[in-house]
């Protein structure tokens, strides 16, 4: 039995979405496949899994008799939704075709064990793919958007972020950061309007990164990656996901492969991510 789920990139609104503001995200052409088979003895998770994630996944499995194999091309802990993709793929492998709402609730319960206070955005994309404007409920609002026709360039800093810790740190700074969170939410709506115009979107992402920096979730390496994207000719760039590590996303001015080449030439780990349903 096997199941597949997509990774995602948050195009705008991370952290603000935890407090009811809108966020924009899209599924990407990368994901996670989980295969379950019978084995003798205790249930076997792949080595190297984050212990908290492993604890969450064990909740979804019997204690004995299951071997779990995972194949993923999502970098782990980089804000690309690898834990939500793993949870959704595991539940699909276990349960087959379940209605999306039931799958959402079950996967969100696993994400919450792992992440603490999860908005459900990652889980939504892992299930549905595509591009979405998402607002945490109740009532939850997920409006499908036409996926951008251009491709995002991703720069992986190589550092893993800890989403649980980042969300907790932001929570500890409230209410003084509430205005900042509202500004990020408002920017998400502007990003939605600019999604099909790289020239308009670029400067919005650059502003968005500055807000996330003020929120305290960027790192010197994330800042350096956004600077490198600008120097390499990107129209704009921002960190994507919880921060504290992870990836930067950039709007290429022309062919995305050319921007990737320029970034690689100065030592960055860059690749193209395409929207996928
Ligand atoms: O770093 P990721 O991919 O887990 O994204 C977290 C996004 C947050 O808005 C910071 C948290 C959430 O649950 O939406």
Coordinates of N, CA and C and ligand atoms in Angstrom, one line a residue, residues 8 10 13-15 17-18 79-81 115 117-122 163 167 241-243, ligand 1:
X8 N 5.0 22.1 -0.5 CA 4.5 23.4 -0.8 C 5.5 24.5 -0.6
X10 N 5.2 28.6 0.7 CA 4.3 29.7 1.2 C 4.7 30.9 0.4
X13 N 2.3 35.3 3.8 CA 1.4 35.2 4.9 C 1.8 34.2 6.0
X14 N 3.1 33.6 5.9 CA 3.5 32.7 7.0 C 3.5 33.4 8.4
X15 N 3.3 32.7 9.4 CA 3.1 33.2 10.8 C 1.8 34.0 11.0
X17 N -0.8 33.7 9.3 CA -1.9 32.7 9.1 C -2.3 32.0 10.4
X18 N -1.3 31.8 11.3 CA -1.6 31.2 12.6 C -2.6 31.9 13.3
X79 N 10.9 24.4 5.4 CA 9.7 25.2 5.1 C 9.0 24.7 3.8
X80 N 9.3 23.5 3.3 CA 8.6 23.1 2.1 C 7.5 22.0 2.4
X81 N 7.1 21.9 3.6 CA 6.0 21.1 3.9 C 6.3 19.6 4.0
X115 N 4.1 19.9 15.4 CA 4.3 21.4 15.3 C 3.8 22.2 16.5
X117 N 1.1 24.4 17.3 CA 0.0 25.2 16.8 C 0.0 25.4 15.3
X118 N -0.5 24.4 14.6 CA -0.4 24.4 13.1 C -1.6 25.0 12.5
X119 N -1.4 25.9 11.5 CA -2.6 26.6 10.9 C -3.4 25.6 10.0
X120 N -2.7 24.6 9.5 CA -3.4 23.6 8.6 C -3.1 24.0 7.1
X121 N -2.3 25.0 6.9 CA -2.0 25.4 5.5 C -1.2 24.3 4.8
X122 N -0.2 23.8 5.4 CA 0.6 22.8 4.8 C -0.2 21.5 4.5
X163 N 10.0 24.7 13.2 CA 8.7 25.4 13.0 C 8.1 25.6 14.4
X167 N 7.2 29.3 15.8 CA 5.8 29.7 16.1 C 5.7 30.1 17.6
X241 N 8.1 29.9 4.7 CA 8.0 28.9 5.7 C 8.2 29.6 7.1
X242 N 8.5 28.8 8.1 CA 8.6 29.4 9.5 C 9.8 30.2 9.7
X243 N 10.9 30.0 8.9 CA 12.1 30.7 9.1 C 13.0 30.0 10.2
Ligands
LIG1 O1 8.0 26.0 8.0 P1 6.7 25.3 7.6 O2 6.6 24.8 6.2 O3 6.3 24.3 8.6 O4 5.6 26.5 7.6 C1 5.1 27.0 8.8 C2 4.2 28.1 8.4 C3 3.7 28.9 9.7 O5 2.8 29.9 9.2 C4 4.9 29.5 10.4 C5 3.0 27.9 10.7 C6 1.6 27.4 10.2 O6 1.2 26.5 10.9 O7 1.0 28.0 9.3

